[in-house]
Amino acid sequence: MATFVITPTSNGQFRFTLKAGNGETILNSETYTAKANCLAGIESVRNNSQTDERYEKKTAADGSPYFVLKAANSQVIGTSETYSSTSNRDAGIASVKKNAPDADVVE
């Protein structure tokens, strides 16, 4: 089963990573100043992950495809890893859509 893993940063802030059932990272969050804000970010991923228009497909400076997930207010709530192909990137988006709604939260 997929999980949102919350981790504290070295400066006392928080971030989350959405991991697939196989342990692969699907999505990384921005840094949040408080744990409550981090949990709200997870809820935002759950709520926005099912809307295709919330995904922005991008290309990194080295040409690798990746995506960002945005909230309704256009704020980035998660960024993917880079992928070796656009089809792998699209599979990553499908994985977020499949896994985010029911993923457990672990610390």
PDB file of N, CA and C in Angstrom, residues 57-95:
ATOM      1  N   LYS A  57       2.977  18.981 -16.901  1.00  0.00           N
ATOM      2  CA  LYS A  57       4.082  18.181 -17.424  1.00  0.00           C
ATOM      3  C   LYS A  57       5.211  19.127 -17.813  1.00  0.00           C
ATOM      4  N   LYS A  58       6.405  18.815 -17.315  1.00  0.00           N
ATOM      5  CA  LYS A  58       7.550  19.701 -17.523  1.00  0.00           C
ATOM      6  C   LYS A  58       8.754  18.926 -18.017  1.00  0.00           C
ATOM      7  N   THR A  59       9.785  19.672 -18.391  1.00  0.00           N
ATOM      8  CA  THR A  59      11.054  19.078 -18.814  1.00  0.00           C
ATOM      9  C   THR A  59      12.175  19.766 -18.041  1.00  0.00           C
ATOM     10  N   ALA A  60      13.020  18.975 -17.403  1.00  0.00           N
ATOM     11  CA  ALA A  60      14.158  19.490 -16.649  1.00  0.00           C
ATOM     12  C   ALA A  60      15.224  20.029 -17.599  1.00  0.00           C
ATOM     13  N   ALA A  61      16.184  20.755 -17.059  1.00  0.00           N
ATOM     14  CA  ALA A  61      17.254  21.343 -17.866  1.00  0.00           C
ATOM     15  C   ALA A  61      18.028  20.290 -18.657  1.00  0.00           C
ATOM     16  N   ASP A  62      18.120  19.066 -18.116  1.00  0.00           N
ATOM     17  CA  ASP A  62      18.846  18.006 -18.832  1.00  0.00           C
ATOM     18  C   ASP A  62      17.973  17.251 -19.828  1.00  0.00           C
ATOM     19  N   GLY A  63      16.726  17.710 -20.019  1.00  0.00           N
ATOM     20  CA  GLY A  63      15.825  17.084 -20.973  1.00  0.00           C
ATOM     21  C   GLY A  63      14.938  15.996 -20.397  1.00  0.00           C
ATOM     22  N   SER A  64      15.099  15.691 -19.107  1.00  0.00           N
ATOM     23  CA  SER A  64      14.295  14.637 -18.471  1.00  0.00           C
ATOM     24  C   SER A  64      12.885  15.149 -18.154  1.00  0.00           C
ATOM     25  N   PRO A  65      11.875  14.358 -18.481  1.00  0.00           N
ATOM     26  CA  PRO A  65      10.516  14.767 -18.154  1.00  0.00           C
ATOM     27  C   PRO A  65      10.198  14.565 -16.674  1.00  0.00           C
ATOM     28  N   TYR A  66       9.345  15.433 -16.145  1.00  0.00           N
ATOM     29  CA  TYR A  66       8.830  15.305 -14.789  1.00  0.00           C
ATOM     30  C   TYR A  66       7.494  16.024 -14.731  1.00  0.00           C
ATOM     31  N   PHE A  67       6.843  16.019 -13.577  1.00  0.00           N
ATOM     32  CA  PHE A  67       5.571  16.723 -13.441  1.00  0.00           C
ATOM     33  C   PHE A  67       5.471  17.385 -12.078  1.00  0.00           C
ATOM     34  N   VAL A  68       4.605  18.386 -12.019  1.00  0.00           N
ATOM     35  CA  VAL A  68       4.236  18.983 -10.746  1.00  0.00           C
ATOM     36  C   VAL A  68       2.723  18.862 -10.599  1.00  0.00           C
ATOM     37  N   LEU A  69       2.282  18.738  -9.362  1.00  0.00           N
ATOM     38  CA  LEU A  69       0.864  18.716  -9.033  1.00  0.00           C
ATOM     39  C   LEU A  69       0.552  20.031  -8.355  1.00  0.00           C
ATOM     40  N   LYS A  70      -0.481  20.712  -8.854  1.00  0.00           N
ATOM     41  CA  LYS A  70      -0.847  22.019  -8.320  1.00  0.00           C
ATOM     42  C   LYS A  70      -2.223  21.963  -7.665  1.00  0.00           C
ATOM     43  N   ALA A  71      -2.405  22.828  -6.691  1.00  0.00           N
ATOM     44  CA  ALA A  71      -3.707  22.990  -6.046  1.00  0.00           C
ATOM     45  C   ALA A  71      -4.576  23.886  -6.929  1.00  0.00           C
ATOM     46  N   ALA A  72      -5.829  24.041  -6.546  1.00  0.00           N
ATOM     47  CA  ALA A  72      -6.762  24.870  -7.318  1.00  0.00           C
ATOM     48  C   ALA A  72      -6.273  26.314  -7.433  1.00  0.00           C
ATOM     49  N   ASN A  73      -5.494  26.782  -6.445  1.00  0.00           N
ATOM     50  CA  ASN A  73      -4.968  28.152  -6.471  1.00  0.00           C
ATOM     51  C   ASN A  73      -3.652  28.268  -7.240  1.00  0.00           C
ATOM     52  N   SER A  74      -3.277  27.202  -7.944  1.00  0.00           N
ATOM     53  CA  SER A  74      -2.065  27.118  -8.775  1.00  0.00           C
ATOM     54  C   SER A  74      -0.767  26.995  -7.985  1.00  0.00           C
ATOM     55  N   GLN A  75      -0.840  26.818  -6.669  1.00  0.00           N
ATOM     56  CA  GLN A  75       0.351  26.575  -5.860  1.00  0.00           C
ATOM     57  C   GLN A  75       0.829  25.148  -6.084  1.00  0.00           C
ATOM     58  N   VAL A  76       2.129  24.961  -6.236  1.00  0.00           N
ATOM     59  CA  VAL A  76       2.690  23.621  -6.386  1.00  0.00           C
ATOM     60  C   VAL A  76       2.610  22.904  -5.041  1.00  0.00           C
ATOM     61  N   ILE A  77       2.017  21.708  -5.039  1.00  0.00           N
ATOM     62  CA  ILE A  77       1.917  20.919  -3.806  1.00  0.00           C
ATOM     63  C   ILE A  77       2.784  19.666  -3.863  1.00  0.00           C
ATOM     64  N   GLY A  78       3.313  19.355  -5.028  1.00  0.00           N
ATOM     65  CA  GLY A  78       4.200  18.208  -5.139  1.00  0.00           C
ATOM     66  C   GLY A  78       4.940  18.210  -6.458  1.00  0.00           C
ATOM     67  N   THR A  79       6.155  17.665  -6.419  1.00  0.00           N
ATOM     68  CA  THR A  79       6.995  17.566  -7.605  1.00  0.00           C
ATOM     69  C   THR A  79       7.481  16.129  -7.723  1.00  0.00           C
ATOM     70  N   SER A  80       7.449  15.613  -8.925  1.00  0.00           N
ATOM     71  CA  SER A  80       7.902  14.238  -9.153  1.00  0.00           C
ATOM     72  C   SER A  80       9.412  14.175  -9.279  1.00  0.00           C
ATOM     73  N   GLU A  81       9.914  12.972  -9.307  1.00  0.00           N
ATOM     74  CA  GLU A  81      11.292  12.721  -9.687  1.00  0.00           C
ATOM     75  C   GLU A  81      11.371  12.966 -11.201  1.00  0.00           C
ATOM     76  N   THR A  82      12.573  12.998 -11.764  1.00  0.00           N
ATOM     77  CA  THR A  82      12.682  13.046 -13.222  1.00  0.00           C
ATOM     78  C   THR A  82      12.610  11.620 -13.750  1.00  0.00           C
ATOM     79  N   TYR A  83      12.135  11.505 -14.966  1.00  0.00           N
ATOM     80  CA  TYR A  83      11.925  10.200 -15.596  1.00  0.00           C
ATOM     81  C   TYR A  83      12.754  10.078 -16.862  1.00  0.00           C
ATOM     82  N   SER A  84      12.935   8.849 -17.308  1.00  0.00           N
ATOM     83  CA  SER A  84      13.732   8.590 -18.511  1.00  0.00           C
ATOM     84  C   SER A  84      12.932   8.773 -19.790  1.00  0.00           C
ATOM     85  N   SER A  85      11.598   8.843 -19.668  1.00  0.00           N
ATOM     86  CA  SER A  85      10.766   9.027 -20.857  1.00  0.00           C
ATOM     87  C   SER A  85       9.441   9.671 -20.468  1.00  0.00           C
ATOM     88  N   THR A  86       8.762  10.218 -21.468  1.00  0.00           N
ATOM     89  CA  THR A  86       7.452  10.823 -21.191  1.00  0.00           C
ATOM     90  C   THR A  86       6.430   9.758 -20.812  1.00  0.00           C
ATOM     91  N   SER A  87       6.567   8.556 -21.336  1.00  0.00           N
ATOM     92  CA  SER A  87       5.619   7.499 -20.966  1.00  0.00           C
ATOM     93  C   SER A  87       5.807   7.103 -19.499  1.00  0.00           C
ATOM     94  N   ASN A  88       7.057   7.109 -19.011  1.00  0.00           N
ATOM     95  CA  ASN A  88       7.290   6.833 -17.594  1.00  0.00           C
ATOM     96  C   ASN A  88       6.733   7.961 -16.728  1.00  0.00           C
ATOM     97  N   ARG A  89       6.894   9.206 -17.191  1.00  0.00           N
ATOM     98  CA  ARG A  89       6.321  10.339 -16.465  1.00  0.00           C
ATOM     99  C   ARG A  89       4.807  10.198 -16.373  1.00  0.00           C
ATOM    100  N   ASP A  90       4.178   9.846 -17.481  1.00  0.00           N
ATOM    101  CA  ASP A  90       2.720   9.683 -17.491  1.00  0.00           C
ATOM    102  C   ASP A  90       2.288   8.536 -16.579  1.00  0.00           C
ATOM    103  N   ALA A  91       3.106   7.499 -16.491  1.00  0.00           N
ATOM    104  CA  ALA A  91       2.828   6.403 -15.560  1.00  0.00           C
ATOM    105  C   ALA A  91       2.955   6.892 -14.119  1.00  0.00           C
ATOM    106  N   GLY A  92       3.872   7.817 -13.864  1.00  0.00           N
ATOM    107  CA  GLY A  92       4.008   8.416 -12.544  1.00  0.00           C
ATOM    108  C   GLY A  92       2.761   9.195 -12.153  1.00  0.00           C
ATOM    109  N   ILE A  93       2.217   9.945 -13.093  1.00  0.00           N
ATOM    110  CA  ILE A  93       0.970  10.680 -12.849  1.00  0.00           C
ATOM    111  C   ILE A  93      -0.152   9.696 -12.530  1.00  0.00           C
ATOM    112  N   ALA A  94      -0.252   8.642 -13.318  1.00  0.00           N
ATOM    113  CA  ALA A  94      -1.285   7.624 -13.071  1.00  0.00           C
ATOM    114  C   ALA A  94      -1.121   6.995 -11.689  1.00  0.00           C
ATOM    115  N   SER A  95       0.114   6.826 -11.252  1.00  0.00           N
ATOM    116  CA  SER A  95       0.377   6.247  -9.947  1.00  0.00           C
ATOM    117  C   SER A  95      -0.079   7.183  -8.826  1.00  0.00           C
TER     118      SER A  95
END
